[in-house]
Tab-separated table of C-alpha atoms and ligand atoms in Angstrom:
chain	number	residue	atom	x	y	z
W	1	MET	CA	-148.303	86.711	53.039
W	2	ARG	CA	-150.778	85.975	50.250
W	3	LEU	CA	-152.830	83.623	52.377
W	4	VAL	CA	-154.980	86.291	54.047
W	5	PRO	CA	-156.424	87.826	50.825
W	6	LEU	CA	-157.277	84.340	49.536
W	7	VAL	CA	-159.184	83.540	52.738
W	8	ARG	CA	-161.113	86.807	52.363
W	9	VAL	CA	-162.111	85.950	48.800
W	10	VAL	CA	-163.359	82.516	49.851
W	11	VAL	CA	-165.343	83.934	52.793
W	12	CYS	CA	-166.897	86.645	50.594
W	13	SER	CA	-167.885	84.084	47.966
W	14	VAL	CA	-169.598	81.909	50.564
W	15	VAL	CA	-171.508	84.901	51.945
W	16	LEU	CA	-172.604	86.046	48.475
W	17	TYR	CA	-173.689	82.533	47.539
W	18	SER	CA	-175.770	82.268	50.717
W	19	LEU	CA	-177.481	85.598	50.000
W	20	ALA	CA	-178.209	84.617	46.399
W	21	ALA	CA	-179.562	81.215	47.413
W	22	SER	CA	-181.792	82.363	50.265
W	23	PRO	CA	-184.826	83.725	48.299
W	24	SER	CA	-185.573	80.354	46.696
W	25	ALA	CA	-185.154	78.623	50.045
W	26	ILE	CA	-187.985	80.697	51.535
W	27	ALA	CA	-191.255	79.288	50.204
W	28	GLY	CA	-194.365	81.390	49.968
W	29	GLU	CA	-194.125	84.310	47.606
W	30	VAL	CA	-191.966	85.146	44.607
W	31	SER	CA	-191.906	88.571	42.942
W	32	VAL	CA	-191.915	89.018	39.172
W	33	GLY	CA	-191.431	92.444	37.599
W	34	GLN	CA	-192.650	93.693	34.225
W	35	ALA	CA	-190.291	96.546	33.370
W	36	HIS	CA	-189.807	97.384	29.679
W	37	GLN	CA	-192.773	95.151	28.722
W	38	LYS	CA	-190.933	92.014	29.736
W	39	PHE	CA	-191.407	89.644	32.661
W	40	SER	CA	-188.306	89.708	34.863
W	41	GLU	CA	-188.216	85.881	34.791
W	42	ASP	CA	-188.688	83.521	31.834
W	43	ALA	CA	-189.656	80.678	34.142
W	44	VAL	CA	-190.359	80.303	37.842
W	45	SER	CA	-190.633	77.097	39.873
W	46	ILE	CA	-192.772	77.168	42.982
W	47	LYS	CA	-194.686	74.735	45.177
W	48	ALA	CA	-198.461	74.295	45.283
W	49	GLY	CA	-199.868	76.884	47.681
W	50	ASP	CA	-197.192	79.468	46.858
W	51	SER	CA	-198.035	82.759	45.184
W	52	ILE	CA	-196.408	85.083	42.733
W	53	LYS	CA	-196.556	88.821	43.233
W	54	PHE	CA	-196.645	90.399	39.779
W	55	VAL	CA	-195.270	93.892	40.194
W	56	ASN	CA	-195.924	96.445	37.501
W	57	ASP	CA	-192.631	98.304	37.728
W	58	ASP	CA	-193.153	99.518	34.162
W	59	ASN	CA	-194.537	102.858	32.991
W	60	VAL	CA	-197.460	101.342	31.061
W	61	ALA	CA	-200.456	99.213	32.116
W	62	HIS	CA	-200.338	95.411	32.002
W	63	ASN	CA	-202.807	92.557	32.435
W	64	VAL	CA	-201.260	89.333	33.694
W	65	MET	CA	-203.167	86.240	32.582
W	66	SER	CA	-202.181	82.786	33.720
W	67	ALA	CA	-203.573	79.635	32.101
W	68	GLY	CA	-203.075	76.163	33.499
W	69	PRO	CA	-204.611	73.450	35.714
W	70	GLY	CA	-207.878	74.631	37.200
W	71	GLY	CA	-208.443	77.196	34.428
W	72	SER	CA	-207.316	80.726	33.841
W	73	LYS	CA	-206.330	83.323	36.429
W	74	ASN	CA	-206.742	86.909	35.305
W	75	ALA	CA	-205.016	89.531	37.430
W	76	GLY	CA	-207.023	92.296	35.727
W	77	LEU	CA	-205.748	95.649	34.545
W	78	GLN	CA	-202.613	96.709	36.382
W	79	LYS	CA	-201.682	100.352	36.186
W	80	ALA	CA	-198.028	101.377	36.491
W	81	GLY	CA	-197.009	100.933	40.108
W	82	ASP	CA	-199.725	98.367	40.919
W	83	SER	CA	-199.008	94.841	42.020
W	84	THR	CA	-201.226	91.768	42.122
W	85	THR	CA	-200.650	88.476	43.876
W	86	ILE	CA	-201.787	85.261	42.201
W	87	LEU	CA	-202.067	82.067	44.262
W	88	TYR	CA	-201.053	78.812	42.570
W	89	ASP	CA	-202.734	76.078	44.575
W	90	LYS	CA	-202.735	73.330	41.933
W	91	ALA	CA	-199.630	71.574	40.633
W	92	GLY	CA	-198.830	71.746	36.935
W	93	GLU	CA	-197.473	74.078	34.335
W	94	TYR	CA	-198.972	77.500	33.711
W	95	ARG	CA	-198.467	79.724	30.705
W	96	VAL	CA	-198.446	83.341	31.719
W	97	HIS	CA	-198.821	86.234	29.317
W	98	CYS	CA	-199.919	89.843	29.268
W	99	GLY	CA	-203.371	90.417	27.769
W	100	ILE	CA	-202.218	93.780	26.410
W	101	HIS	CA	-198.731	92.824	25.210
W	102	PRO	CA	-198.858	89.268	23.787
W	103	LYS	CA	-195.070	89.132	23.415
W	104	MET	CA	-194.777	89.138	27.222
W	105	LYS	CA	-194.644	85.469	28.162
W	106	MET	CA	-193.318	83.307	30.952
W	107	THR	CA	-193.869	79.882	32.460
W	108	VAL	CA	-194.774	78.967	36.025
W	109	LYS	CA	-194.066	75.407	37.119
W	110	VAL	CA	-195.908	74.372	40.268
W	111	ASP	CA	-194.806	71.174	42.048
S	1	CU	CU1	-198.360	94.184	29.220
């Protein structure tokens, strides 16, 4: 019978989809890495009151700066292994870059 393997594939796909979808369903905090002098996300969508945890999983220092409604948020110097959480309490679009590596850029959209 070929029916059983097909059922297994469908069940596995549903489980994987649920696991992949769950992080965005949980509001509150999103993690963004900075390995190889690159933000792990090009763009992130969150809700007002959510935060982003910028993790320096790189082997060099970074300085996350976030400009948007309500001014600029500067996470300060982050040594390798450090992480800093930035709260986004105002809706709008934020341009995020690294003060040390200008090529590191991403966008945060807050609804
Ligand atoms: Cu940097």
